[in-house]
Every structure is written in C-alpha cells, then in structure tokens.
Amino acid sequence: EAGVTQFPSHSVIEKGQTVTLRCDPISGHDNLYWYRRVMGKEIKFLLHFVKESKQDESGMPNNRFLAERTGGTYSTLKVQPAELEDSGVYFCASSRTLGPSGANVLTFGAGSRLTVL
Amino acid sequence: DQQVKQNSPSLSVQEGRISILNCDYTNSMFDYFLWYKKYPAEGPTFLISISSIKDKNEDGRFTVFLNKSAKHLSLHIVPSQPGDSAVYFCAASPYSGGYQKVTFGTGTKLQVIP
C-alpha cells in the first residue's frame, strides 16, 4: 500500500507570506494527524482529524494556522501569515479506526520542512 | 508541560553491545507506550509498543520494559548494529473510546560504532 505522502518536502518563505502544506494519508485511514518538530525538541501534536471532522485541535499554536480535510481524504495545513517561530518540520500521520484495544500505531510521512526567513 | 521525557539526547554504543534507551512519563492515564525510529529526512517509523498491563514486550532484537510504579520505560537493543543508528522517540497515549492522542518525547540519537 502507498504510504503517507507530504508536499512540499521543503519550503522557504519570507516572514508574512503564506504557505500551504498538503498531506495524503494512507487510503482507508480515517485518522489523520498533524505534528511539528522544531530542531531538538519533541514531536509536538497539532491536531487530529477523524474523516473530515476535527477531533482535537488543542495543539494548534494560534489562529494563523488553518487545517482542513475536505471529503475526509487529503488534508492541508495553511500558515498565514508565517512568522519566524513557525519554522520546523511538519509531519502528517495517519492510522486506521481503532478497535476496543491496541495501541494507536501512526504511519508518518517524510515531513515538510518549513523555513521562515 | 512535557508529559513524555527522554533525558539523554544522545548515546554511543559499540556494535554488538546492548543499547538501552530510557523514557520517563508523568501522565498516569497513559495506556500504551510506543517507540519510533527516525532516520534523517524520513518520518518516524513504528518499532515496538507495550500495553500498560504488561511489563515486557519483545520483538527480535528489540525489547521494551515498562515500570509503571516508576513511570519509566526503556528500549533494549541487543545486539546493536550500525543500521540501528537513528533517533529514537518514546511515545505514549491514553485509551479514550477509540481516539488516542499520541504524545512524543524529544528523542535520543543513537550512534552504533562499527
């Protein structure tokens, strides 16, 4: 099966500009997550979609970040306007619907590195 | 407030010896614990997990130990191989009706020296 695909792999933008990151999860995975890692820090949770609905967006830093998952398939994460502290690697991950037991094993994409100058 | 902590940013081990990576957590509601491995320019990949009702889970060269009273888990790799050189992330999640938010640590960079 195809893995989680993220685009672009690297984006360099100026402060104040807009960037949109895209994630295509594994087909059939209802759960889609966005995470961010700033160098040397933890992989930090941003939000979680179940199909097209936002299940948990408690990790979104502020209202400059907007995530969508139209039709419950691919997802986009838009940063507008970008600030210097938004630099980092944005990871998307997906997983199947969970049963009554078992760990939530996430499959990650390779990440989108965002550099804000 | 970091709920999953990996206090060692790096570790170097000779090939063939044991690698021990440690992780501490603060949230007693965590039900599952996972280890992920990450190579440069790639996303993290799942390695092994353990449920809170167990104290050990083994998969080939990889064994995870859980000490609930100490809120501590460790990953043992025996024998270590150069291909194991990567960043290892500890992660944990509660079980809550089918929706599990996975919380990650800061990672430990393992270098296995040939």
CSV table of C-alpha atoms in Angstrom, one decimal:
chain,number,residue,atom,x,y,z
A,1,GLU,CA,0.0,0.0,0.0
A,2,ALA,CA,1.2,3.5,-0.7
A,3,GLY,CA,2.5,5.4,2.4
A,4,VAL,CA,1.7,8.8,3.7
A,5,THR,CA,2.7,11.5,1.2
A,6,GLN,CA,3.6,15.1,2.1
A,7,PHE,CA,4.2,18.0,-0.2
A,8,PRO,CA,6.3,20.1,-0.5
A,9,SER,CA,9.3,18.4,1.1
A,10,HIS,CA,10.9,21.8,1.8
A,11,SER,CA,9.5,25.3,1.6
A,12,VAL,CA,11.5,28.6,2.2
A,13,ILE,CA,9.4,31.7,2.6
A,14,GLU,CA,9.7,35.2,3.9
A,15,LYS,CA,8.0,36.3,7.2
A,16,GLY,CA,4.5,37.4,6.4
A,17,GLN,CA,4.0,35.1,3.5
A,18,THR,CA,1.6,32.2,3.2
A,19,VAL,CA,2.4,28.5,2.9
A,20,THR,CA,0.1,25.6,2.4
A,21,LEU,CA,1.3,22.1,3.2
A,22,ARG,CA,-0.5,19.0,1.9
A,23,CYS,CA,-0.8,15.5,3.2
A,24,ASP,CA,-2.2,12.4,1.5
A,25,PRO,CA,-2.9,9.7,4.1
A,26,ILE,CA,-2.9,6.0,3.5
A,27,SER,CA,-6.1,5.1,1.7
A,28,GLY,CA,-8.8,3.9,4.2
A,29,HIS,CA,-7.2,5.6,7.2
A,30,ASP,CA,-9.9,7.7,8.9
A,31,ASN,CA,-7.5,9.2,11.4
A,32,LEU,CA,-5.1,12.0,10.2
A,33,TYR,CA,-2.8,13.9,12.5
A,34,TRP,CA,-0.5,16.9,12.1
A,35,TYR,CA,2.6,17.2,14.2
A,36,ARG,CA,5.5,19.6,14.2
A,37,ARG,CA,9.1,19.2,15.3
A,38,VAL,CA,11.4,22.2,16.0
A,39,MET,CA,15.0,21.0,15.9
A,40,GLY,CA,16.0,19.2,19.1
A,41,LYS,CA,12.5,19.4,20.6
A,42,GLU,CA,9.7,16.9,20.9
A,43,ILE,CA,7.4,15.9,18.0
A,44,LYS,CA,4.5,18.1,19.1
A,45,PHE,CA,0.9,17.3,18.4
A,46,LEU,CA,-1.1,20.0,16.4
A,47,LEU,CA,-4.4,18.4,15.6
A,48,HIS,CA,-6.3,15.2,14.7
A,49,PHE,CA,-9.0,14.6,12.1
A,50,VAL,CA,-11.4,11.7,12.1
A,51,LYS,CA,-12.5,11.6,8.5
A,52,GLU,CA,-13.4,15.3,7.7
A,53,SER,CA,-14.1,16.3,11.3
A,54,LYS,CA,-11.6,17.9,13.7
A,55,GLN,CA,-11.5,15.6,16.7
A,56,ASP,CA,-8.8,17.5,18.6
A,57,GLU,CA,-7.2,20.8,17.7
A,58,SER,CA,-5.7,21.6,21.1
A,59,GLY,CA,-2.2,21.7,19.8
A,60,MET,CA,-2.7,24.4,17.1
A,61,PRO,CA,-0.5,27.3,18.1
A,62,ASN,CA,-2.8,30.2,17.1
A,63,ASN,CA,-5.3,31.3,14.5
A,64,ARG,CA,-2.6,31.8,11.9
A,65,PHE,CA,-2.8,28.0,11.4
A,66,LEU,CA,-5.7,26.6,9.5
A,67,ALA,CA,-6.1,22.9,8.8
A,68,GLU,CA,-8.7,21.3,6.5
A,69,ARG,CA,-9.6,17.8,5.4
A,70,THR,CA,-12.2,18.2,2.7
A,71,GLY,CA,-14.1,15.0,1.9
A,72,GLY,CA,-12.1,13.1,4.5
A,73,THR,CA,-9.3,12.3,2.2
A,74,TYR,CA,-6.2,14.6,1.9
A,75,SER,CA,-5.5,17.4,4.3
A,76,THR,CA,-4.0,20.8,4.1
A,77,LEU,CA,-2.3,23.0,6.7
A,78,LYS,CA,-2.1,26.6,5.9
A,79,VAL,CA,0.1,29.1,7.8
A,80,GLN,CA,-0.9,32.7,7.1
A,81,PRO,CA,0.9,35.0,7.8
A,82,ALA,CA,4.1,33.0,8.6
A,83,GLU,CA,6.3,34.0,11.5
A,84,LEU,CA,9.9,33.1,12.2
A,85,GLU,CA,8.9,30.7,15.0
A,86,ASP,CA,6.8,28.7,12.6
A,87,SER,CA,10.0,27.1,11.2
A,88,GLY,CA,10.3,23.4,11.7
A,89,VAL,CA,9.4,20.1,10.2
A,90,TYR,CA,5.6,19.4,9.9
A,91,PHE,CA,4.8,15.8,10.0
A,92,CYS,CA,1.5,14.2,8.9
A,93,ALA,CA,0.5,10.8,10.1
A,94,SER,CA,-2.5,8.5,9.6
A,95,SER,CA,-4.0,5.5,11.3
A,96,ARG,CA,-6.9,3.1,11.0
A,97,THR,CA,-10.0,3.3,13.1
A,98,LEU,CA,-9.2,1.9,16.5
A,99,GLY,CA,-10.7,-1.2,17.9
A,100,PRO,CA,-11.6,-1.9,21.5
A,101,SER,CA,-7.9,-2.5,22.3
A,102,GLY,CA,-4.5,-2.0,20.9
A,103,ALA,CA,-2.1,0.9,20.5
A,104,ASN,CA,-2.7,3.7,18.0
A,105,VAL,CA,0.2,3.0,15.6
A,106,LEU,CA,0.7,6.0,13.4
A,107,THR,CA,2.2,5.9,10.0
A,108,PHE,CA,4.2,9.1,9.3
A,109,GLY,CA,5.0,10.9,6.1
A,110,ALA,CA,8.5,12.1,5.5
A,111,GLY,CA,7.6,15.6,6.6
A,112,SER,CA,7.5,19.1,5.1
A,113,ARG,CA,10.4,21.3,6.3
A,114,LEU,CA,9.3,24.9,6.6
A,115,THR,CA,11.9,27.7,6.8
A,116,VAL,CA,10.7,31.2,7.5
A,117,LEU,CA,13.2,34.0,6.9
B,1,ASP,CA,4.4,20.7,30.4
B,2,GLN,CA,6.2,17.8,28.8
B,3,GLN,CA,4.5,14.5,29.7
B,4,VAL,CA,7.0,12.2,28.0
B,5,LYS,CA,10.7,12.9,28.7
B,6,GLN,CA,13.8,11.5,27.2
B,7,ASN,CA,16.6,13.0,29.2
B,8,SER,CA,19.5,11.6,27.2
B,9,PRO,CA,19.8,13.5,23.9
B,10,SER,CA,22.4,11.1,22.5
B,11,LEU,CA,24.0,7.7,23.1
B,12,SER,CA,27.0,5.9,21.6
B,13,VAL,CA,27.4,2.1,21.7
B,14,GLN,CA,29.8,-0.3,20.1
B,15,GLU,CA,28.5,-2.7,17.5
B,16,GLY,CA,27.4,-6.0,19.1
B,17,ARG,CA,26.8,-4.5,22.6
B,18,ILE,CA,23.5,-3.6,24.2
B,19,SER,CA,21.8,-0.2,23.6
B,20,ILE,CA,19.5,1.0,26.4
B,21,LEU,CA,17.3,4.0,25.7
B,22,ASN,CA,15.3,5.4,28.6
B,23,CYS,CA,12.0,7.3,28.8
B,24,ASP,CA,10.0,8.8,31.7
B,25,TYR,CA,6.4,9.9,31.7
B,26,THR,CA,4.2,11.9,34.1
B,27,ASN,CA,0.7,11.1,33.0
B,28,SER,CA,-0.7,8.1,34.8
B,29,MET,CA,-3.6,7.9,32.3
B,30,PHE,CA,-1.3,6.6,29.6
B,31,ASP,CA,-2.4,3.1,28.5
B,32,TYR,CA,0.0,2.4,25.6
B,33,PHE,CA,3.7,3.2,25.1
B,34,LEU,CA,5.4,3.1,21.7
B,35,TRP,CA,8.9,3.5,20.3
B,36,TYR,CA,9.6,5.0,16.9
B,37,LYS,CA,12.8,5.2,15.0
B,38,LYS,CA,13.7,8.1,12.7
B,39,TYR,CA,16.4,8.3,10.0
B,40,PRO,CA,17.4,11.7,8.6
B,41,ALA,CA,15.0,13.2,6.1
B,42,GLU,CA,12.4,10.5,6.8
B,43,GLY,CA,9.4,10.3,9.0
B,44,PRO,CA,9.4,8.3,12.3
B,45,THR,CA,8.6,4.6,11.8
B,46,PHE,CA,6.9,2.4,14.4
B,47,LEU,CA,9.2,0.0,16.2
B,48,ILE,CA,7.5,-1.7,19.1
B,49,SER,CA,4.8,-1.0,21.7
B,50,ILE,CA,3.7,-2.1,25.1
B,51,SER,CA,0.4,-2.0,26.9
B,52,SER,CA,0.2,-0.7,30.5
B,53,ILE,CA,-1.0,-4.1,31.7
B,54,LYS,CA,2.3,-5.7,30.7
B,55,ASP,CA,5.9,-5.1,31.9
B,56,LYS,CA,7.8,-6.5,28.9
B,57,ASN,CA,7.4,-6.9,25.2
B,58,GLU,CA,9.9,-8.5,22.9
B,59,ASP,CA,10.3,-8.4,19.1
B,60,GLY,CA,13.5,-9.9,17.8
B,61,ARG,CA,16.5,-7.7,18.9
B,62,PHE,CA,14.1,-5.2,20.5
B,63,THR,CA,12.6,-5.4,24.0
B,64,VAL,CA,10.7,-2.7,25.8
B,65,PHE,CA,10.4,-2.8,29.6
B,66,LEU,CA,7.7,-0.9,31.5
B,67,ASN,CA,7.9,0.0,35.2
B,68,LYS,CA,4.5,1.6,36.0
B,69,SER,CA,5.3,2.4,39.6
B,70,ALA,CA,8.3,4.4,38.5
B,71,LYS,CA,6.6,5.8,35.4
B,72,HIS,CA,9.6,4.6,33.4
B,73,LEU,CA,10.2,2.6,30.3
B,74,SER,CA,13.2,1.5,28.4
B,75,LEU,CA,14.1,0.1,25.0
B,76,HIS,CA,16.8,-2.5,24.8
B,77,ILE,CA,18.5,-3.3,21.5
B,78,VAL,CA,20.6,-6.5,21.6
B,79,PRO,CA,22.9,-6.8,19.7
B,80,SER,CA,23.3,-3.3,18.4
B,81,GLN,CA,24.0,-2.9,14.7
B,82,PRO,CA,25.3,0.1,12.7
B,83,GLY,CA,21.9,0.2,10.9
B,84,ASP,CA,20.3,0.9,14.2
B,85,SER,CA,21.9,4.4,14.3
B,86,ALA,CA,18.9,6.8,14.3
B,87,VAL,CA,16.9,9.0,16.5
B,88,TYR,CA,14.5,7.0,18.8
B,89,PHE,CA,11.3,8.6,20.1
B,90,CYS,CA,9.4,7.4,23.0
B,91,ALA,CA,5.6,8.0,22.7
B,92,ALA,CA,2.5,7.4,24.9
B,93,SER,CA,-1.2,7.6,24.6
B,94,PRO,CA,-4.3,7.1,26.8
B,95,TYR,CA,-7.1,4.9,25.5
B,96,SER,CA,-10.3,7.0,25.3
B,97,GLY,CA,-13.1,5.5,23.4
B,98,GLY,CA,-11.2,4.8,20.2
B,99,TYR,CA,-9.5,8.2,19.9
B,100,GLN,CA,-5.9,8.2,21.1
B,101,LYS,CA,-3.7,11.3,21.1
B,102,VAL,CA,-0.1,10.2,20.9
B,103,THR,CA,2.4,12.3,22.9
B,104,PHE,CA,6.1,12.1,21.9
B,105,GLY,CA,9.3,12.8,23.7
B,106,THR,CA,12.3,14.8,22.4
B,107,GLY,CA,14.2,11.8,21.1
B,108,THR,CA,17.5,10.1,21.7
B,109,LYS,CA,20.1,10.0,19.0
B,110,LEU,CA,21.8,6.5,19.0
B,111,GLN,CA,25.1,6.0,17.3
B,112,VAL,CA,26.3,2.4,16.9
B,113,ILE,CA,30.0,2.4,16.2
B,114,PRO,CA,31.3,-0.4,14.0
